[in-house]
Amino acid sequence: MNTVNVTVNLTMALTIGGLYAVGFYLLLQRSLMRIIIGIVIVGHAANMFLQLAGGPPGRSPIVGVSPAEEMTDPLPQAMALTAIVITFALTTFLLALAYRSSVLLGHDEVRDDVEDRRIRRQQQRVDEREEPDEPGADRKFEFGTDNDKEATR
Amino acid sequence: MTMLVALPILLPLLAAGLSLVLGRFATLQRLLGVVVFTANAVLAVVLLAEADKSGPVVLQLGGWDAPVGITLVADRLSALLMLISMVVMLAVLVYSIGQRITDYGRSTSSTAFHPMYLVLGAGVSMAYLTGDLFNLFVAFEIMLGASYVLITRRTTATRVRAGMTYTIVSLTSSLLFITMIALVYAATGTVNLADLSGKVEALPVGVQSAMALMMIVVFGIKSAMVPLHFWLPDSYPTAPAPVTAVFAGLLTKVGVYALIRTQTLVFDHGESWTLLLWFSVITMIIGALGAIAQNDLNRLLSFLLVSHIGYMLFGLALYDVTGLAGAILYVVHHITVQATLFLVSGLLTRHTGTVALRGMGGLAKLYPAIALLFAIPALNLAGIPPFSGFVAKLALLEAGAEVGTTMAYVATGAAVLTSFLTLYAMAKVWVFAFWGKSKPPHPDPDPTDELIIGTGSTSRTMVSATSALVVFGVLIAVFAGPLSEISTRAATDLLDGGPYRTAVLGEEAE
């Protein structure tokens, strides 16, 4: 196999970098739709990166049509194609899940982590009590005394 | 012989299609699943025997030779892990069939569960058998795709949220995986693991570290290594018991396997690896402390799962034969024990109607059989002497002392401490759930969903499937001698890498 030509197309590199940045920014949002779009964009970036890894473009890799040394490396294209199909299928699945979520919950916000919610509730209880000096005051804030459905089921 | 390597992947995939067609014939569908997983376990035994006798069994798919085509390789490590995984998947399948029959009667069928479970099996086998980085990605996607469906099936609001976390985190790690493959391909021009192992050494150190770190992040997310573990305790506990059991038993361990395979075959670290040792220490300690803080039995078990991933990383990070052999033994032990514990938790919640430890009590008196089924894997996980957990931990601790650097001693100390913390967490479960005053069962908070709990009904099939796994876990300890010999041979293979390379690339490559 050829070790890949080191010259990288700057436009491609910048585009891919930009896509990764945009995708990861969207992944950090609270709305499910934005997260899904983020995943799609990072997917595009990854697939383009895979293309870029195959080296500079050449002639079509068909034996008899173009000479071997001018051919593009077909392997990354095959891999990118597989990856595109997989990301496509999973994006569809995610969209179905987001739809289900909005049917069940009426919104598509991602909720806080179970543990985070529990800590916040405990903090609220501490604040309500307002007697932090009393010894043993926090003995009652034991874990798991809440009735959160997720924490107790 | 070489054709046999493809069968563990082909059988479940073809059976999945058939299973979908058989959707209306519930009994046939169930029978098909059981037959396929039994066949896979038998195949794994045959492959293990062959690989142990005469080296890795290799199949070049489609007639394309190694660096270009897709290669399937069954060496000692992959065959051994596949054997254990298939036995566990079989037991969990029998359990879930029992649960289905108890809840809905013999004639009702579930269209999605059986096909997806078979696809999951195919993905797991493929991940073990593949000898190619991109194919490993495809195997992960097959496995995870099936797991997304299994975890979000018949969704309630809670499970949509949990499934969402799980899906998005896994998908992000998959996209990083593609990125990593692109990086590897750009640097070396190949994705074949055996071929890579020869080419990576020639690369500049910086590129090598970048590749190794990408792999740690990608497989670290899959195997729930702290600080990349946060998704696991959030998503696993919401699924029905059999699904959680098979996820907890297998999926994270497949990540660990991928980490072991790539870090030994592709890179040559030469000596114990301080960075990974640190990760293993924080994984062990944070996981165990997280477990102690829990009230929810399934969350507690999930945190313990995270914590014990640390032991396997510890073995890998030591990077010598004893350490790797210990890590392999630990994977074998942990797949079985963790799946068993989640199945027992499933049995318990059917009686109590809640997974909150404070809602349980006096179960030892009410259900002594289940108490025994819990006690054995619990002690096993904590590493109490006659069980396999002790054997595996002892091997790791010995390896840690053998390496003898300061960091190795720190990690060894952390391993001992984690063992105690695990015992403490298990004692906590025991005190809350099995001792004390009996409490009446809670009604099912959501009777419409698939998770039927609190009915107090368990069938003989469910209990026997769980008991079979408990016995299997004990048997691992009984056969610890031959097992540790074979893991030592597997570890030697891993560090040497020569036989694997020769088997895949042919003689002239050496």
Short mmCIF file of N, CA, C and O in Angstrom, two decimals, chain B residues 102-180:
data_model
loop_
_atom_site.label_atom_id
_atom_site.label_comp_id
_atom_site.label_asym_id
_atom_site.label_seq_id
_atom_site.Cartn_x
_atom_site.Cartn_y
_atom_site.Cartn_z
N THR B 102 -43.92 -16.06 31.71
CA THR B 102 -44.59 -15.79 32.98
C THR B 102 -45.52 -14.59 32.87
O THR B 102 -46.63 -14.59 33.41
N ASP B 103 -45.07 -13.55 32.17
CA ASP B 103 -45.85 -12.31 32.16
C ASP B 103 -46.99 -12.34 31.16
O ASP B 103 -48.07 -11.83 31.42
N TYR B 104 -46.73 -12.88 30.00
CA TYR B 104 -47.72 -12.74 28.92
C TYR B 104 -48.25 -14.06 28.40
O TYR B 104 -49.04 -14.08 27.47
N GLY B 105 -47.76 -15.17 28.93
CA GLY B 105 -48.25 -16.45 28.44
C GLY B 105 -47.39 -16.98 27.31
O GLY B 105 -46.57 -16.26 26.74
N ARG B 106 -47.58 -18.26 27.02
CA ARG B 106 -46.70 -18.95 26.10
C ARG B 106 -46.85 -18.51 24.64
O ARG B 106 -45.93 -18.55 23.86
N SER B 107 -48.06 -18.09 24.28
CA SER B 107 -48.31 -17.92 22.85
C SER B 107 -47.96 -16.53 22.33
O SER B 107 -47.81 -16.36 21.13
N THR B 108 -47.83 -15.54 23.21
CA THR B 108 -47.54 -14.21 22.69
C THR B 108 -46.09 -14.13 22.25
O THR B 108 -45.21 -14.67 22.90
N SER B 109 -45.87 -13.45 21.15
CA SER B 109 -44.50 -13.34 20.68
C SER B 109 -44.10 -11.87 20.74
O SER B 109 -44.94 -10.98 20.76
N SER B 110 -42.79 -11.65 20.81
CA SER B 110 -42.34 -10.26 20.72
C SER B 110 -41.56 -10.14 19.43
O SER B 110 -40.59 -10.85 19.19
N THR B 111 -42.02 -9.27 18.56
CA THR B 111 -41.43 -9.20 17.23
C THR B 111 -40.00 -8.70 17.27
O THR B 111 -39.15 -9.21 16.55
N ALA B 112 -39.74 -7.70 18.10
CA ALA B 112 -38.43 -7.06 18.01
C ALA B 112 -37.37 -7.75 18.84
O ALA B 112 -36.22 -7.80 18.43
N PHE B 113 -37.73 -8.27 19.99
CA PHE B 113 -36.69 -8.71 20.93
C PHE B 113 -35.77 -9.78 20.35
O PHE B 113 -34.55 -9.61 20.32
N HIS B 114 -36.35 -10.89 19.87
CA HIS B 114 -35.50 -12.00 19.44
C HIS B 114 -34.59 -11.66 18.27
O HIS B 114 -33.38 -11.94 18.33
N PRO B 115 -35.12 -11.06 17.19
CA PRO B 115 -34.20 -10.69 16.10
C PRO B 115 -33.08 -9.77 16.57
O PRO B 115 -31.91 -9.96 16.23
N MET B 116 -33.44 -8.79 17.41
CA MET B 116 -32.42 -7.82 17.86
C MET B 116 -31.39 -8.48 18.75
O MET B 116 -30.20 -8.16 18.70
N TYR B 117 -31.85 -9.41 19.56
CA TYR B 117 -30.92 -10.11 20.45
C TYR B 117 -29.92 -10.92 19.61
O TYR B 117 -28.73 -10.97 19.93
N LEU B 118 -30.43 -11.53 18.53
CA LEU B 118 -29.54 -12.29 17.66
C LEU B 118 -28.54 -11.37 16.97
O LEU B 118 -27.35 -11.71 16.84
N VAL B 119 -29.02 -10.21 16.52
CA VAL B 119 -28.10 -9.25 15.88
C VAL B 119 -27.03 -8.82 16.88
O VAL B 119 -25.84 -8.72 16.55
N LEU B 120 -27.45 -8.61 18.13
CA LEU B 120 -26.49 -8.25 19.17
C LEU B 120 -25.42 -9.33 19.30
O LEU B 120 -24.22 -9.05 19.38
N GLY B 121 -25.88 -10.59 19.29
CA GLY B 121 -24.94 -11.71 19.37
C GLY B 121 -23.96 -11.70 18.21
O GLY B 121 -22.76 -11.92 18.40
N ALA B 122 -24.48 -11.42 17.00
CA ALA B 122 -23.61 -11.38 15.83
C ALA B 122 -22.56 -10.29 15.98
O ALA B 122 -21.38 -10.48 15.69
N GLY B 123 -23.01 -9.12 16.47
CA GLY B 123 -22.08 -8.00 16.65
C GLY B 123 -20.99 -8.33 17.65
O GLY B 123 -19.81 -8.02 17.42
N VAL B 124 -21.38 -8.97 18.76
CA VAL B 124 -20.40 -9.32 19.78
C VAL B 124 -19.37 -10.30 19.22
O VAL B 124 -18.16 -10.11 19.36
N SER B 125 -19.86 -11.35 18.52
CA SER B 125 -18.92 -12.32 17.94
C SER B 125 -17.99 -11.64 16.95
O SER B 125 -16.78 -11.90 16.92
N MET B 126 -18.56 -10.75 16.14
CA MET B 126 -17.76 -10.11 15.10
C MET B 126 -16.68 -9.23 15.73
O MET B 126 -15.55 -9.20 15.26
N ALA B 127 -17.04 -8.54 16.80
CA ALA B 127 -16.05 -7.69 17.46
C ALA B 127 -14.89 -8.53 17.97
O ALA B 127 -13.74 -8.10 17.91
N TYR B 128 -15.19 -9.73 18.48
CA TYR B 128 -14.10 -10.58 18.97
C TYR B 128 -13.26 -11.12 17.83
O TYR B 128 -12.06 -11.30 17.96
N LEU B 129 -13.91 -11.43 16.70
CA LEU B 129 -13.21 -12.19 15.66
C LEU B 129 -12.51 -11.32 14.63
O LEU B 129 -11.65 -11.80 13.90
N THR B 130 -12.87 -10.04 14.54
CA THR B 130 -12.34 -9.26 13.44
C THR B 130 -10.84 -8.96 13.60
O THR B 130 -10.34 -8.80 14.71
N GLY B 131 -10.17 -8.89 12.47
CA GLY B 131 -8.74 -8.60 12.54
C GLY B 131 -8.43 -7.30 11.84
O GLY B 131 -7.36 -7.11 11.29
N ASP B 132 -9.39 -6.39 11.86
CA ASP B 132 -9.31 -5.22 10.99
C ASP B 132 -10.03 -4.09 11.70
O ASP B 132 -11.11 -4.27 12.24
N LEU B 133 -9.41 -2.93 11.74
CA LEU B 133 -9.94 -1.83 12.55
C LEU B 133 -11.30 -1.35 12.05
O LEU B 133 -12.21 -1.07 12.83
N PHE B 134 -11.46 -1.26 10.72
CA PHE B 134 -12.73 -0.76 10.21
C PHE B 134 -13.85 -1.77 10.44
O PHE B 134 -14.97 -1.41 10.77
N ASN B 135 -13.50 -3.06 10.31
CA ASN B 135 -14.49 -4.08 10.57
C ASN B 135 -14.89 -4.08 12.04
O ASN B 135 -16.03 -4.38 12.39
N LEU B 136 -13.94 -3.73 12.88
CA LEU B 136 -14.25 -3.60 14.30
C LEU B 136 -15.29 -2.50 14.52
O LEU B 136 -16.23 -2.65 15.30
N PHE B 137 -15.14 -1.42 13.77
CA PHE B 137 -16.13 -0.33 13.83
C PHE B 137 -17.50 -0.84 13.41
O PHE B 137 -18.50 -0.59 14.07
N VAL B 138 -17.53 -1.60 12.30
CA VAL B 138 -18.81 -2.14 11.83
C VAL B 138 -19.40 -3.08 12.89
O VAL B 138 -20.61 -3.03 13.18
N ALA B 139 -18.55 -3.91 13.50
CA ALA B 139 -19.03 -4.82 14.54
C ALA B 139 -19.63 -4.04 15.69
O ALA B 139 -20.72 -4.37 16.19
N PHE B 140 -18.95 -2.97 16.11
CA PHE B 140 -19.48 -2.14 17.19
C PHE B 140 -20.83 -1.56 16.80
O PHE B 140 -21.74 -1.50 17.62
N GLU B 141 -20.95 -1.13 15.54
CA GLU B 141 -22.21 -0.52 15.12
C GLU B 141 -23.34 -1.55 15.09
O GLU B 141 -24.46 -1.25 15.47
N ILE B 142 -23.02 -2.78 14.64
CA ILE B 142 -24.05 -3.83 14.64
C ILE B 142 -24.52 -4.07 16.07
O ILE B 142 -25.71 -4.11 16.38
N MET B 143 -23.52 -4.20 16.95
CA MET B 143 -23.82 -4.48 18.35
C MET B 143 -24.59 -3.33 18.99
O MET B 143 -25.63 -3.52 19.62
N LEU B 144 -24.11 -2.09 18.78
CA LEU B 144 -24.75 -0.95 19.40
C LEU B 144 -26.12 -0.68 18.78
O LEU B 144 -27.07 -0.35 19.49
N GLY B 145 -26.22 -0.84 17.45
CA GLY B 145 -27.51 -0.64 16.80
C GLY B 145 -28.56 -1.52 17.43
O GLY B 145 -29.68 -1.07 17.74
N ALA B 146 -28.22 -2.80 17.62
CA ALA B 146 -29.17 -3.71 18.27
C ALA B 146 -29.44 -3.26 19.70
O ALA B 146 -30.59 -3.31 20.16
N SER B 147 -28.39 -2.78 20.38
CA SER B 147 -28.59 -2.41 21.78
C SER B 147 -29.45 -1.15 21.90
O SER B 147 -30.22 -1.02 22.85
N TYR B 148 -29.36 -0.23 20.92
CA TYR B 148 -30.23 0.96 20.96
C TYR B 148 -31.69 0.53 20.95
O TYR B 148 -32.53 1.06 21.68
N VAL B 149 -31.99 -0.43 20.08
CA VAL B 149 -33.38 -0.88 19.98
C VAL B 149 -33.80 -1.58 21.27
O VAL B 149 -34.88 -1.33 21.80
N LEU B 150 -32.91 -2.44 21.78
CA LEU B 150 -33.28 -3.19 22.99
C LEU B 150 -33.50 -2.26 24.18
O LEU B 150 -34.38 -2.50 25.00
N ILE B 151 -32.71 -1.19 24.28
CA ILE B 151 -32.80 -0.34 25.47
C ILE B 151 -33.99 0.61 25.37
O ILE B 151 -34.55 1.04 26.38
N THR B 152 -34.43 0.95 24.15
CA THR B 152 -35.53 1.90 24.04
C THR B 152 -36.84 1.22 23.63
O THR B 152 -37.83 1.90 23.38
N ARG B 153 -36.86 -0.09 23.58
CA ARG B 153 -38.07 -0.79 23.15
C ARG B 153 -39.21 -0.50 24.14
O ARG B 153 -39.00 -0.46 25.34
N ARG B 154 -40.42 -0.36 23.61
CA ARG B 154 -41.60 -0.07 24.44
C ARG B 154 -41.32 1.07 25.41
O ARG B 154 -41.35 0.91 26.63
N THR B 155 -41.04 2.21 24.83
CA THR B 155 -40.50 3.28 25.65
C THR B 155 -41.52 3.95 26.55
O THR B 155 -42.64 4.22 26.16
N THR B 156 -41.07 4.22 27.76
CA THR B 156 -41.76 5.13 28.65
C THR B 156 -40.90 6.39 28.68
O THR B 156 -39.80 6.39 28.13
N ALA B 157 -41.41 7.42 29.34
CA ALA B 157 -40.66 8.67 29.36
C ALA B 157 -39.26 8.48 29.95
O ALA B 157 -38.27 9.00 29.43
N THR B 158 -39.18 7.71 31.04
CA THR B 158 -37.89 7.49 31.69
C THR B 158 -36.91 6.81 30.74
O THR B 158 -35.75 7.19 30.65
N ARG B 159 -37.43 5.81 30.04
CA ARG B 159 -36.51 5.05 29.20
C ARG B 159 -36.15 5.80 27.94
O ARG B 159 -35.07 5.56 27.39
N VAL B 160 -37.01 6.69 27.48
CA VAL B 160 -36.63 7.52 26.35
C VAL B 160 -35.43 8.38 26.75
O VAL B 160 -34.44 8.47 26.03
N ARG B 161 -35.50 8.96 27.95
CA ARG B 161 -34.40 9.81 28.39
C ARG B 161 -33.12 9.01 28.52
O ARG B 161 -32.06 9.38 28.01
N ALA B 162 -33.23 7.84 29.19
CA ALA B 162 -32.04 7.02 29.39
C ALA B 162 -31.50 6.52 28.06
O ALA B 162 -30.30 6.54 27.81
N GLY B 163 -32.42 6.09 27.19
CA GLY B 163 -32.00 5.57 25.89
C GLY B 163 -31.34 6.65 25.07
O GLY B 163 -30.37 6.41 24.35
N MET B 164 -31.84 7.87 25.21
CA MET B 164 -31.29 9.00 24.49
C MET B 164 -29.84 9.24 24.92
O MET B 164 -28.96 9.39 24.06
N THR B 165 -29.61 9.29 26.23
CA THR B 165 -28.24 9.46 26.72
C THR B 165 -27.34 8.39 26.13
O THR B 165 -26.27 8.67 25.58
N TYR B 166 -27.81 7.16 26.22
CA TYR B 166 -27.02 6.02 25.78
C TYR B 166 -26.72 6.13 24.28
O TYR B 166 -25.57 6.01 23.85
N THR B 167 -27.77 6.40 23.49
CA THR B 167 -27.60 6.44 22.04
C THR B 167 -26.66 7.56 21.63
O THR B 167 -25.75 7.35 20.81
N ILE B 168 -26.87 8.75 22.21
CA ILE B 168 -26.07 9.89 21.76
C ILE B 168 -24.60 9.71 22.16
O ILE B 168 -23.70 9.96 21.35
N VAL B 169 -24.36 9.23 23.38
CA VAL B 169 -22.98 9.03 23.80
C VAL B 169 -22.31 7.97 22.93
O VAL B 169 -21.18 8.16 22.44
N SER B 170 -23.01 6.86 22.70
CA SER B 170 -22.41 5.80 21.88
C SER B 170 -22.15 6.27 20.47
O SER B 170 -21.12 5.96 19.87
N LEU B 171 -23.11 7.03 19.94
CA LEU B 171 -22.96 7.51 18.57
C LEU B 171 -21.79 8.48 18.46
O LEU B 171 -21.01 8.43 17.49
N THR B 172 -21.64 9.34 19.46
CA THR B 172 -20.50 10.26 19.45
C THR B 172 -19.20 9.48 19.46
O THR B 172 -18.26 9.80 18.71
N SER B 173 -19.15 8.43 20.29
CA SER B 173 -17.90 7.67 20.33
C SER B 173 -17.68 6.95 19.01
O SER B 173 -16.55 6.78 18.57
N SER B 174 -18.77 6.54 18.34
CA SER B 174 -18.61 5.89 17.03
C SER B 174 -18.05 6.87 16.01
O SER B 174 -17.21 6.51 15.18
N LEU B 175 -18.51 8.13 16.08
CA LEU B 175 -17.99 9.12 15.13
C LEU B 175 -16.51 9.40 15.41
O LEU B 175 -15.72 9.58 14.48
N LEU B 176 -16.15 9.39 16.69
CA LEU B 176 -14.72 9.53 17.02
C LEU B 176 -13.94 8.33 16.49
O LEU B 176 -12.78 8.46 16.10
N PHE B 177 -14.60 7.19 16.51
CA PHE B 177 -13.98 5.97 15.99
C PHE B 177 -13.64 6.15 14.51
O PHE B 177 -12.51 5.85 14.07
N ILE B 178 -14.61 6.68 13.73
CA ILE B 178 -14.34 6.92 12.30
C ILE B 178 -13.16 7.88 12.16
O ILE B 178 -12.26 7.69 11.33
N THR B 179 -13.18 8.94 12.99
CA THR B 179 -12.09 9.91 12.94
C THR B 179 -10.76 9.22 13.19
O THR B 179 -9.77 9.48 12.49
N MET B 180 -10.77 8.32 14.20
CA MET B 180 -9.54 7.61 14.54
C MET B 180 -9.09 6.75 13.38
O MET B 180 -7.89 6.71 13.04
#
